[in-house]
Amino acid sequence: MSASLDDLPLRADLRGLTPYGAPQAPLPVALNVNENTHPVPEDVADDILDSLARALRDVNRYPDREFTALREGFADYLGHGLSADQIWAANGSNEVLQHLLQAFAGPGRTAFGFAPTYSMYPLLTRATGATYLAGTRGVDYTLSAADAAAQIEAADPDVVFLCAPNNPTGTPLGIDVIEAVYEAARGIVIVDEAYQAFAPRQSRSALTLLPGRERLVVSRTMSKAFAFAGARVGYLAADPAVIDALRLVRLPYHLSALTQAAAGAALRHAPAMLAMVDEIVAQRDRISATLDALGYEPFELDQLRVVRRCRRPGGHVAGTLRPRRADPRRRAAHRALRVTAGTEAESTAFLDALASLGPGGAHAAR
Ligand code: PMP
């Protein structure tokens, strides 16, 4: 018989927590976890393989602890006059966020996010021993500069998470909100731009706000736009002093030589990798239009997926779709359904399955 968590001398502040658990469903049409479902293009994959093969020859040695070449690659890719000493990277932006929390949160400190937002913010915060504070949003999950600043002034957190556009609601975040939150905050302000590539072309990145703001951090990931979720590569841009702080908490050699090689090669093919973004946005807009026609009410959205209000609880609609071999994600409490825009074939399979439920998910609860 195996022991349970209660039998272990677990940290008291971890008792009762549940780990991140988005389902990894072995379904032909899995549109539930915001993955880019397009495979890496063949010629890019070949080049990545060549880089991996070269890196493998030296794998008896520790990798470049400072991942210098990769940081230079990210600085070039991001532009905005950034240099390598303003760049950090880790195994997914989850680890980037963890490094930030280890350096700037921790026991006796607080981190703050505007709920509902990315579910890992509270988990990562608590794992560093800090307290997570949940703020609120307005109608349809929007956030005004005045409201956001007032909440930050009242809570006075050590770390603020701003998710732009927001996961799970897709809500865009105005640059004015970021400016106001930065002014109101004493602590580090993290703008999580995991989905920035899917926002309208004209929307401004928080990268433009970095000069002169040493407490501002902009985090990105290769998981979404670059279709690189399995490689686990996230990165951030910030003042060089922030990067120095992160060196205090990272494990030595935290980015393997293979990860550095794969990410560097993928970055050299940025235009080909990002070509998929337009295709995903086209599928997202097509799903949106079809859902409108089916009577699902829209939320404002800037991501690679679509969130719609259902007449029935979203969980019910999602559950009814699974036997039809398509898996979107539910937000039962909000009567909402969210689905990642897949390839054209996947999106068609999802829309066909959904249409068979009738208008607005009306038949799903029968
Ligand atoms: N931020 C947001 C808003 C996300 O949705 C995700 C992944 N779902 C991440 C960060 C983490 O992504 P990764 O660790 O794959 O870079």
mmCIF file of C-alpha atoms and ligand atoms in Angstrom:
data_model
loop_
_atom_site.group_PDB
_atom_site.id
_atom_site.type_symbol
_atom_site.label_atom_id
_atom_site.label_comp_id
_atom_site.label_asym_id
_atom_site.label_seq_id
_atom_site.Cartn_x
_atom_site.Cartn_y
_atom_site.Cartn_z
ATOM 1 C CA MET A 1 0.000 0.000 0.000
ATOM 2 C CA SER A 2 1.405 3.378 -0.897
ATOM 3 C CA ALA A 3 1.401 6.365 1.446
ATOM 4 C CA SER A 4 -0.693 9.481 0.908
ATOM 5 C CA LEU A 5 0.482 13.098 1.061
ATOM 6 C CA ASP A 6 -0.923 13.301 4.588
ATOM 7 C CA ASP A 7 1.578 10.636 5.672
ATOM 8 C CA LEU A 8 4.523 12.797 4.577
ATOM 9 C CA PRO A 9 6.226 15.659 6.426
ATOM 10 C CA LEU A 10 5.078 18.041 3.646
ATOM 11 C CA ARG A 11 5.491 21.824 4.090
ATOM 12 C CA ALA A 12 2.364 23.045 5.902
ATOM 13 C CA ASP A 13 1.742 25.749 3.270
ATOM 14 C CA LEU A 14 1.595 23.119 0.503
ATOM 15 C CA ARG A 15 -1.062 21.001 2.228
ATOM 16 C CA GLY A 16 -4.394 20.956 0.399
ATOM 17 C CA LEU A 17 -2.981 22.337 -2.884
ATOM 18 C CA THR A 18 -3.695 20.561 -6.171
ATOM 19 C CA PRO A 19 -1.083 20.407 -8.939
ATOM 20 C CA TYR A 20 -1.677 22.009 -12.368
ATOM 21 C CA GLY A 21 -3.810 19.479 -14.197
ATOM 22 C CA ALA A 22 -4.947 20.436 -17.690
ATOM 23 C CA PRO A 23 -6.045 17.109 -19.193
ATOM 24 C CA GLN A 24 -3.615 15.546 -21.667
ATOM 25 C CA ALA A 25 -6.332 13.776 -23.624
ATOM 26 C CA PRO A 26 -5.305 11.159 -26.191
ATOM 27 C CA LEU A 27 -7.949 12.419 -28.632
ATOM 28 C CA PRO A 28 -7.573 12.994 -32.376
ATOM 29 C CA VAL A 29 -8.744 16.607 -31.999
ATOM 30 C CA ALA A 30 -7.229 17.966 -28.757
ATOM 31 C CA LEU A 31 -7.920 21.715 -28.652
ATOM 32 C CA ASN A 32 -7.899 22.162 -24.885
ATOM 33 C CA VAL A 33 -4.486 23.442 -23.761
ATOM 34 C CA ASN A 34 -3.605 26.334 -26.060
ATOM 35 C CA GLU A 35 -1.036 24.393 -27.983
ATOM 36 C CA ASN A 36 -0.061 25.395 -31.485
ATOM 37 C CA THR A 37 -1.322 22.249 -33.214
ATOM 38 C CA HIS A 38 0.704 22.888 -36.385
ATOM 39 C CA PRO A 39 3.831 20.752 -36.632
ATOM 40 C CA VAL A 40 7.227 22.429 -37.063
ATOM 41 C CA PRO A 41 7.878 22.767 -40.858
ATOM 42 C CA GLU A 42 9.998 19.927 -42.283
ATOM 43 C CA ASP A 43 13.004 22.026 -43.393
ATOM 44 C CA VAL A 44 13.097 23.830 -40.040
ATOM 45 C CA ALA A 45 12.918 20.496 -38.206
ATOM 46 C CA ASP A 46 15.881 19.258 -40.298
ATOM 47 C CA ASP A 47 17.952 22.310 -39.365
ATOM 48 C CA ILE A 48 17.053 21.937 -35.684
ATOM 49 C CA LEU A 49 18.128 18.290 -35.894
ATOM 50 C CA ASP A 50 21.517 19.315 -37.355
ATOM 51 C CA SER A 51 22.027 21.745 -34.470
ATOM 52 C CA LEU A 52 21.023 19.089 -31.949
ATOM 53 C CA ALA A 53 23.445 16.613 -33.520
ATOM 54 C CA ARG A 54 26.314 19.110 -33.176
ATOM 55 C CA ALA A 55 25.371 19.910 -29.571
ATOM 56 C CA LEU A 56 25.178 16.225 -28.747
ATOM 57 C CA ARG A 57 28.881 15.763 -29.571
ATOM 58 C CA ASP A 58 29.788 18.047 -26.649
ATOM 59 C CA VAL A 59 27.146 16.822 -24.253
ATOM 60 C CA ASN A 60 29.818 15.354 -21.943
ATOM 61 C CA ARG A 61 30.518 19.004 -20.976
ATOM 62 C CA TYR A 62 28.194 21.298 -19.060
ATOM 63 C CA PRO A 63 26.359 23.750 -21.313
ATOM 64 C CA ASP A 64 27.089 27.499 -21.512
ATOM 65 C CA ARG A 65 25.640 28.568 -18.172
ATOM 66 C CA GLU A 66 24.982 32.041 -19.550
ATOM 67 C CA PHE A 67 23.369 30.707 -22.793
ATOM 68 C CA THR A 68 24.998 33.697 -24.471
ATOM 69 C CA ALA A 69 24.247 32.809 -28.086
ATOM 70 C CA LEU A 70 20.599 32.176 -27.300
ATOM 71 C CA ARG A 71 20.258 35.441 -25.380
ATOM 72 C CA GLU A 72 21.740 37.284 -28.351
ATOM 73 C CA GLY A 73 19.253 35.481 -30.595
ATOM 74 C CA PHE A 74 16.288 36.543 -28.438
ATOM 75 C CA ALA A 75 17.540 40.158 -28.279
ATOM 76 C CA ASP A 76 17.781 40.299 -32.105
ATOM 77 C CA TYR A 77 14.415 38.640 -32.503
ATOM 78 C CA LEU A 78 12.623 40.976 -30.078
ATOM 79 C CA GLY A 79 14.180 44.177 -31.466
ATOM 80 C CA HIS A 80 13.170 47.354 -29.594
ATOM 81 C CA GLY A 81 16.891 48.099 -29.133
ATOM 82 C CA LEU A 82 17.247 45.250 -26.606
ATOM 83 C CA SER A 83 20.654 43.707 -25.908
ATOM 84 C CA ALA A 84 21.617 40.254 -24.604
ATOM 85 C CA ASP A 85 22.204 41.536 -21.051
ATOM 86 C CA GLN A 86 18.462 42.350 -20.867
ATOM 87 C CA ILE A 87 17.385 38.816 -21.779
ATOM 88 C CA TRP A 88 16.742 35.751 -19.618
ATOM 89 C CA ALA A 89 15.467 32.315 -20.632
ATOM 90 C CA ALA A 90 14.418 29.104 -18.910
ATOM 91 C CA ASN A 91 12.571 25.829 -19.429
ATOM 92 C CA GLY A 92 9.247 27.335 -20.440
ATOM 93 C CA SER A 93 7.947 30.697 -19.328
ATOM 94 C CA ASN A 94 6.584 28.860 -16.287
ATOM 95 C CA GLU A 95 10.179 28.503 -15.110
ATOM 96 C CA VAL A 96 10.903 32.111 -16.071
ATOM 97 C CA LEU A 97 8.000 33.150 -13.815
ATOM 98 C CA GLN A 98 9.242 30.819 -11.096
ATOM 99 C CA HIS A 99 12.687 32.447 -11.190
ATOM 100 C CA LEU A 100 11.061 35.877 -10.877
ATOM 101 C CA LEU A 101 9.018 34.746 -7.890
ATOM 102 C CA GLN A 102 12.021 33.087 -6.247
ATOM 103 C CA ALA A 103 13.936 36.346 -6.541
ATOM 104 C CA PHE A 104 11.189 38.852 -5.772
ATOM 105 C CA ALA A 105 8.467 36.975 -3.824
ATOM 106 C CA GLY A 106 9.115 34.150 -1.331
ATOM 107 C CA PRO A 107 8.149 33.828 2.356
ATOM 108 C CA GLY A 108 6.450 36.862 3.891
ATOM 109 C CA ARG A 109 5.872 38.476 0.488
ATOM 110 C CA THR A 110 2.880 38.728 -1.859
ATOM 111 C CA ALA A 111 2.123 38.348 -5.568
ATOM 112 C CA PHE A 112 -1.021 39.724 -7.178
ATOM 113 C CA GLY A 113 -3.068 38.825 -10.287
ATOM 114 C CA PHE A 114 -6.414 40.050 -11.654
ATOM 115 C CA ALA A 115 -8.751 37.015 -11.532
ATOM 116 C CA PRO A 116 -9.617 35.081 -13.570
ATOM 117 C CA THR A 117 -6.120 34.799 -15.009
ATOM 118 C CA TYR A 118 -3.474 32.156 -15.722
ATOM 119 C CA SER A 119 -3.963 29.383 -13.174
ATOM 120 C CA MET A 120 -0.232 28.861 -12.605
ATOM 121 C CA TYR A 121 0.293 32.321 -11.039
ATOM 122 C CA PRO A 122 -1.135 31.273 -7.641
ATOM 123 C CA LEU A 123 0.515 27.835 -7.775
ATOM 124 C CA LEU A 124 3.961 29.226 -8.599
ATOM 125 C CA THR A 125 3.564 31.951 -5.976
ATOM 126 C CA ARG A 126 2.611 29.555 -3.188
ATOM 127 C CA ALA A 127 5.406 27.154 -4.120
ATOM 128 C CA THR A 128 7.899 29.938 -3.302
ATOM 129 C CA GLY A 129 6.244 30.370 0.095
ATOM 130 C CA ALA A 130 4.643 33.710 -0.821
ATOM 131 C CA THR A 131 0.952 34.649 -0.531
ATOM 132 C CA TYR A 132 -1.152 35.081 -3.664
ATOM 133 C CA LEU A 133 -3.660 37.939 -3.777
ATOM 134 C CA ALA A 134 -6.478 37.808 -6.345
ATOM 135 C CA GLY A 135 -7.794 41.116 -7.673
ATOM 136 C CA THR A 136 -10.956 41.591 -9.702
ATOM 137 C CA ARG A 137 -11.911 42.558 -13.260
ATOM 138 C CA GLY A 138 -14.818 44.547 -14.634
ATOM 139 C CA VAL A 139 -17.614 43.513 -16.969
ATOM 140 C CA ASP A 140 -16.482 40.900 -19.497
ATOM 141 C CA TYR A 141 -13.121 40.626 -17.710
ATOM 142 C CA THR A 142 -11.814 44.022 -18.847
ATOM 143 C CA LEU A 143 -9.466 46.103 -16.692
ATOM 144 C CA SER A 144 -9.345 49.903 -16.592
ATOM 145 C CA ALA A 145 -6.213 51.827 -15.671
ATOM 146 C CA ALA A 146 -7.884 53.581 -12.722
ATOM 147 C CA ASP A 147 -9.406 50.407 -11.258
ATOM 148 C CA ALA A 148 -6.207 48.368 -11.706
ATOM 149 C CA ALA A 149 -4.050 51.082 -10.108
ATOM 150 C CA ALA A 150 -6.442 51.449 -7.154
ATOM 151 C CA GLN A 151 -6.358 47.700 -6.498
ATOM 152 C CA ILE A 152 -2.555 47.637 -6.635
ATOM 153 C CA GLU A 153 -2.247 50.608 -4.287
ATOM 154 C CA ALA A 154 -4.571 48.903 -1.794
ATOM 155 C CA ALA A 155 -2.845 45.506 -1.955
ATOM 156 C CA ASP A 156 0.747 46.821 -2.249
ATOM 157 C CA PRO A 157 2.126 43.519 -3.630
ATOM 158 C CA ASP A 158 5.780 42.625 -4.163
ATOM 159 C CA VAL A 159 5.030 41.118 -7.592
ATOM 160 C CA VAL A 160 2.177 41.905 -10.023
ATOM 161 C CA PHE A 161 1.135 39.612 -12.873
ATOM 162 C CA LEU A 162 -0.491 41.236 -15.900
ATOM 163 C CA CYS A 163 -1.423 38.719 -18.574
ATOM 164 C CA ALA A 164 -1.633 40.400 -21.990
ATOM 165 C CA PRO A 165 -3.815 39.172 -23.658
ATOM 166 C CA ASN A 166 -5.317 37.444 -20.642
ATOM 167 C CA ASN A 167 -5.499 33.667 -20.201
ATOM 168 C CA PRO A 168 -8.182 32.233 -19.956
ATOM 169 C CA THR A 169 -10.484 35.033 -21.101
ATOM 170 C CA GLY A 170 -8.484 36.383 -24.071
ATOM 171 C CA THR A 171 -9.101 39.967 -22.954
ATOM 172 C CA PRO A 172 -6.621 42.498 -24.393
ATOM 173 C CA LEU A 173 -4.742 44.720 -21.942
ATOM 174 C CA GLY A 174 -4.269 48.424 -22.681
ATOM 175 C CA ILE A 175 -0.776 49.918 -22.516
ATOM 176 C CA ASP A 176 -2.321 52.604 -20.283
ATOM 177 C CA VAL A 177 -3.221 49.897 -17.736
ATOM 178 C CA ILE A 178 0.373 48.658 -17.644
ATOM 179 C CA GLU A 179 1.673 52.219 -17.189
ATOM 180 C CA ALA A 180 -0.822 52.916 -14.396
ATOM 181 C CA VAL A 181 -0.090 49.641 -12.590
ATOM 182 C CA TYR A 182 3.662 50.308 -12.815
ATOM 183 C CA GLU A 183 3.214 53.770 -11.300
ATOM 184 C CA ALA A 184 0.978 52.409 -8.529
ATOM 185 C CA ALA A 185 3.224 49.440 -7.729
ATOM 186 C CA ARG A 186 6.260 49.337 -5.498
ATOM 187 C CA GLY A 187 7.162 45.818 -6.625
ATOM 188 C CA ILE A 188 8.058 43.991 -9.826
ATOM 189 C CA VAL A 189 5.437 44.193 -12.616
ATOM 190 C CA ILE A 190 5.443 41.172 -14.934
ATOM 191 C CA VAL A 191 3.636 41.502 -18.251
ATOM 192 C CA ASP A 192 3.088 37.944 -19.478
ATOM 193 C CA GLU A 193 2.936 38.193 -23.274
ATOM 194 C CA ALA A 194 2.631 34.444 -23.939
ATOM 195 C CA TYR A 195 -0.021 35.165 -26.585
ATOM 196 C CA GLN A 196 1.233 38.525 -27.888
ATOM 197 C CA ALA A 197 1.853 37.149 -31.396
ATOM 198 C CA PHE A 198 -1.872 36.456 -31.758
ATOM 199 C CA ALA A 199 -2.967 40.000 -30.893
ATOM 200 C CA PRO A 200 -3.756 42.425 -33.723
ATOM 201 C CA ARG A 201 -0.592 43.571 -35.549
ATOM 202 C CA GLN A 202 -1.060 47.205 -34.495
ATOM 203 C CA SER A 203 -1.286 46.419 -30.759
ATOM 204 C CA ARG A 204 1.698 47.690 -28.787
ATOM 205 C CA SER A 205 3.901 45.309 -26.817
ATOM 206 C CA ALA A 206 4.925 46.172 -23.265
ATOM 207 C CA LEU A 207 8.509 45.912 -24.591
ATOM 208 C CA THR A 208 8.061 49.541 -25.699
ATOM 209 C CA LEU A 209 7.654 50.521 -22.031
ATOM 210 C CA LEU A 210 10.915 48.972 -20.769
ATOM 211 C CA PRO A 211 13.263 51.988 -21.070
ATOM 212 C CA GLY A 212 13.472 53.745 -17.700
ATOM 213 C CA ARG A 213 11.291 51.174 -15.889
ATOM 214 C CA GLU A 214 13.686 48.893 -13.988
ATOM 215 C CA ARG A 215 10.869 47.042 -12.184
ATOM 216 C CA LEU A 216 9.059 46.088 -15.426
ATOM 217 C CA VAL A 217 9.497 42.608 -16.926
ATOM 218 C CA VAL A 218 8.038 41.300 -20.191
ATOM 219 C CA SER A 219 7.842 37.528 -20.440
ATOM 220 C CA ARG A 220 7.312 35.514 -23.619
ATOM 221 C CA THR A 221 7.292 31.860 -24.625
ATOM 222 C CA MET A 222 8.258 29.783 -27.657
ATOM 223 C CA SER A 223 5.445 27.359 -26.751
ATOM 224 C CA LYS A 224 2.652 29.100 -28.632
ATOM 225 C CA ALA A 225 3.647 31.205 -31.651
ATOM 226 C CA PHE A 226 6.758 29.066 -32.306
ATOM 227 C CA ALA A 227 4.951 25.719 -31.929
ATOM 228 C CA PHE A 228 7.689 24.669 -29.493
ATOM 229 C CA ALA A 229 5.764 23.670 -26.357
ATOM 230 C CA GLY A 230 7.522 20.298 -26.096
ATOM 231 C CA ALA A 231 10.985 21.899 -26.162
ATOM 232 C CA ARG A 232 10.178 24.039 -23.068
ATOM 233 C CA VAL A 233 11.626 27.459 -23.826
ATOM 234 C CA GLY A 234 10.428 30.716 -22.297
ATOM 235 C CA TYR A 235 12.243 34.052 -22.069
ATOM 236 C CA LEU A 236 11.942 37.577 -20.784
ATOM 237 C CA ALA A 237 13.242 41.074 -21.348
ATOM 238 C CA ALA A 238 13.976 43.456 -18.471
ATOM 239 C CA ASP A 239 16.616 45.749 -17.008
ATOM 240 C CA PRO A 240 20.056 44.045 -16.708
ATOM 241 C CA ALA A 241 19.738 44.358 -12.904
ATOM 242 C CA VAL A 242 16.673 42.078 -12.982
ATOM 243 C CA ILE A 243 18.687 39.531 -14.970
ATOM 244 C CA ASP A 244 21.397 39.686 -12.275
ATOM 245 C CA ALA A 245 18.758 38.948 -9.635
ATOM 246 C CA LEU A 246 17.610 35.858 -11.558
ATOM 247 C CA ARG A 247 21.176 34.503 -11.630
ATOM 248 C CA LEU A 248 20.897 34.235 -7.822
ATOM 249 C CA VAL A 249 18.051 31.717 -7.958
ATOM 250 C CA ARG A 250 18.500 29.670 -11.139
ATOM 251 C CA LEU A 251 20.064 26.236 -10.935
ATOM 252 C CA PRO A 252 23.540 26.118 -12.465
ATOM 253 C CA TYR A 253 23.285 25.090 -16.141
ATOM 254 C CA HIS A 254 19.488 25.170 -16.006
ATOM 255 C CA LEU A 255 19.152 25.343 -19.805
ATOM 256 C CA SER A 256 20.519 22.142 -21.323
ATOM 257 C CA ALA A 257 22.857 22.275 -24.312
ATOM 258 C CA LEU A 258 20.167 20.519 -26.344
ATOM 259 C CA THR A 259 17.521 23.074 -25.378
ATOM 260 C CA GLN A 260 19.861 25.930 -26.237
ATOM 261 C CA ALA A 261 20.711 24.361 -29.605
ATOM 262 C CA ALA A 262 17.085 23.637 -30.517
ATOM 263 C CA ALA A 263 15.829 27.069 -29.471
ATOM 264 C CA GLY A 264 18.653 28.879 -31.263
ATOM 265 C CA ALA A 265 17.989 26.968 -34.486
ATOM 266 C CA ALA A 266 14.223 27.599 -34.267
ATOM 267 C CA LEU A 267 14.871 31.311 -33.717
ATOM 268 C CA ARG A 268 16.958 31.447 -36.894
ATOM 269 C CA HIS A 269 13.791 30.323 -38.694
ATOM 270 C CA ALA A 270 11.493 32.790 -36.963
ATOM 271 C CA PRO A 271 9.686 33.924 -40.149
ATOM 272 C CA ALA A 272 8.822 30.319 -41.143
ATOM 273 C CA MET A 273 7.779 29.436 -37.605
ATOM 274 C CA LEU A 274 5.637 32.538 -37.260
ATOM 275 C CA ALA A 275 3.961 32.014 -40.645
ATOM 276 C CA MET A 276 1.707 29.565 -38.814
ATOM 277 C CA VAL A 277 0.376 32.387 -36.643
ATOM 278 C CA ASP A 278 -1.590 33.929 -39.523
ATOM 279 C CA GLU A 279 -3.119 30.555 -40.328
ATOM 280 C CA ILE A 280 -4.142 30.059 -36.677
ATOM 281 C CA VAL A 281 -5.612 33.562 -36.491
ATOM 282 C CA ALA A 282 -7.615 32.805 -39.647
ATOM 283 C CA GLN A 283 -8.982 29.614 -38.052
ATOM 284 C CA ARG A 284 -9.731 31.494 -34.821
ATOM 285 C CA ASP A 285 -11.738 34.079 -36.724
ATOM 286 C CA ARG A 286 -13.541 31.368 -38.668
ATOM 287 C CA ILE A 287 -14.450 29.541 -35.428
ATOM 288 C CA SER A 288 -15.659 32.851 -33.973
ATOM 289 C CA ALA A 289 -17.913 33.547 -36.948
ATOM 290 C CA THR A 290 -19.368 30.029 -36.887
ATOM 291 C CA LEU A 291 -19.989 30.180 -33.137
ATOM 292 C CA ASP A 292 -21.795 33.508 -33.599
ATOM 293 C CA ALA A 293 -24.033 31.793 -36.135
ATOM 294 C CA LEU A 294 -24.642 28.928 -33.687
ATOM 295 C CA GLY A 295 -25.790 31.402 -31.026
ATOM 296 C CA TYR A 296 -22.788 31.356 -28.651
ATOM 297 C CA GLU A 297 -22.105 34.838 -27.242
ATOM 298 C CA PRO A 298 -18.563 36.178 -27.740
ATOM 299 C CA PHE A 299 -15.989 37.538 -25.319
ATOM 300 C CA GLU A 300 -13.391 39.959 -26.696
ATOM 301 C CA LEU A 301 -10.414 37.897 -27.757
ATOM 302 C CA ASP A 302 -6.808 38.288 -28.806
ATOM 303 C CA GLN A 303 -5.422 34.783 -28.411
ATOM 304 C CA LEU A 304 -5.018 31.627 -30.397
ATOM 305 C CA ARG A 305 -8.342 30.406 -29.125
ATOM 306 C CA VAL A 306 -11.957 31.353 -28.813
ATOM 307 C CA VAL A 307 -14.041 31.685 -25.648
ATOM 308 C CA ARG A 308 -17.822 31.709 -25.882
ATOM 309 C CA ARG A 309 -20.731 31.819 -23.438
ATOM 310 C CA CYS A 310 -22.942 28.732 -23.570
ATOM 311 C CA ARG A 311 -26.600 28.448 -22.659
ATOM 312 C CA ARG A 312 -25.653 25.357 -20.676
ATOM 313 C CA PRO A 313 -22.612 25.044 -18.379
ATOM 314 C CA GLY A 314 -19.460 24.939 -20.482
ATOM 315 C CA GLY A 315 -18.381 21.719 -18.788
ATOM 316 C CA HIS A 316 -21.472 20.001 -20.071
ATOM 317 C CA VAL A 317 -20.903 21.087 -23.647
ATOM 318 C CA ALA A 318 -17.223 20.077 -23.467
ATOM 319 C CA GLY A 319 -18.165 16.697 -21.970
ATOM 320 C CA THR A 320 -20.705 16.090 -24.716
ATOM 321 C CA LEU A 321 -18.078 16.799 -27.369
ATOM 322 C CA ARG A 322 -15.537 14.295 -26.065
ATOM 323 C CA PRO A 323 -17.376 11.188 -27.270
ATOM 324 C CA ARG A 324 -17.330 12.972 -30.650
ATOM 325 C CA ARG A 325 -13.517 12.912 -30.314
ATOM 326 C CA ALA A 326 -12.996 16.668 -29.913
ATOM 327 C CA ASP A 327 -11.756 18.211 -26.672
ATOM 328 C CA PRO A 328 -12.173 21.925 -25.977
ATOM 329 C CA ARG A 329 -11.834 23.249 -22.412
ATOM 330 C CA ARG A 330 -14.646 24.203 -20.093
ATOM 331 C CA ARG A 331 -15.057 27.068 -17.728
ATOM 332 C CA ALA A 332 -18.110 25.665 -16.066
ATOM 333 C CA ALA A 333 -18.484 28.399 -13.458
ATOM 334 C CA HIS A 334 -18.762 31.001 -16.196
ATOM 335 C CA ARG A 335 -20.942 28.987 -18.561
ATOM 336 C CA ALA A 336 -18.102 29.410 -20.949
ATOM 337 C CA LEU A 337 -16.393 27.186 -23.461
ATOM 338 C CA ARG A 338 -12.904 27.834 -24.764
ATOM 339 C CA VAL A 339 -11.269 26.177 -27.679
ATOM 340 C CA THR A 340 -7.836 26.466 -29.231
ATOM 341 C CA ALA A 341 -7.861 27.273 -32.940
ATOM 342 C CA GLY A 342 -6.279 24.225 -34.582
ATOM 343 C CA THR A 343 -5.418 23.365 -38.147
ATOM 344 C CA GLU A 344 -8.203 23.824 -40.688
ATOM 345 C CA ALA A 345 -9.142 20.116 -40.429
ATOM 346 C CA GLU A 346 -9.176 20.155 -36.608
ATOM 347 C CA SER A 347 -11.218 23.337 -36.493
ATOM 348 C CA THR A 348 -13.700 21.841 -38.956
ATOM 349 C CA ALA A 349 -14.007 18.660 -36.845
ATOM 350 C CA PHE A 350 -14.687 20.770 -33.748
ATOM 351 C CA LEU A 351 -17.260 22.987 -35.473
ATOM 352 C CA ASP A 352 -19.061 19.980 -36.983
ATOM 353 C CA ALA A 353 -19.231 18.294 -33.562
ATOM 354 C CA LEU A 354 -20.474 21.491 -31.952
ATOM 355 C CA ALA A 355 -23.081 22.143 -34.640
ATOM 356 C CA SER A 356 -24.517 18.690 -33.989
ATOM 357 C CA LEU A 357 -25.367 19.824 -30.426
ATOM 358 C CA GLY A 358 -27.755 22.458 -31.736
ATOM 359 C CA PRO A 359 -27.858 26.225 -31.181
ATOM 360 C CA GLY A 360 -25.730 27.624 -28.335
ATOM 361 C CA GLY A 361 -25.191 24.191 -26.814
ATOM 362 C CA ALA A 362 -28.930 24.037 -26.122
ATOM 363 C CA HIS A 363 -29.186 20.285 -26.558
ATOM 364 C CA ALA A 364 -26.110 19.488 -24.531
ATOM 365 C CA ALA A 365 -27.851 19.253 -21.173
ATOM 366 C CA ARG A 366 -30.619 16.922 -22.283
HETATM 367 N N1 PMP B 1 1.751 32.221 -19.455
HETATM 368 C C1 PMP B 1 0.533 31.967 -19.930
HETATM 369 C C2 PMP B 1 -0.476 33.063 -19.923
HETATM 370 C C3 PMP B 1 0.192 30.701 -20.410
HETATM 371 O O1 PMP B 1 -1.038 30.452 -20.859
HETATM 372 C C4 PMP B 1 1.170 29.679 -20.394
HETATM 373 C C5 PMP B 1 0.892 28.281 -20.880
HETATM 374 N N2 PMP B 1 -0.380 27.882 -20.977
HETATM 375 C C6 PMP B 1 2.422 29.999 -19.875
HETATM 376 C C7 PMP B 1 2.687 31.269 -19.425
HETATM 377 C C8 PMP B 1 3.504 28.973 -19.742
HETATM 378 O O2 PMP B 1 3.910 28.466 -20.948
HETATM 379 P P1 PMP B 1 5.299 27.726 -21.119
HETATM 380 O O3 PMP B 1 5.788 27.309 -19.776
HETATM 381 O O4 PMP B 1 4.997 26.585 -22.017
HETATM 382 O O5 PMP B 1 6.206 28.739 -21.752
#
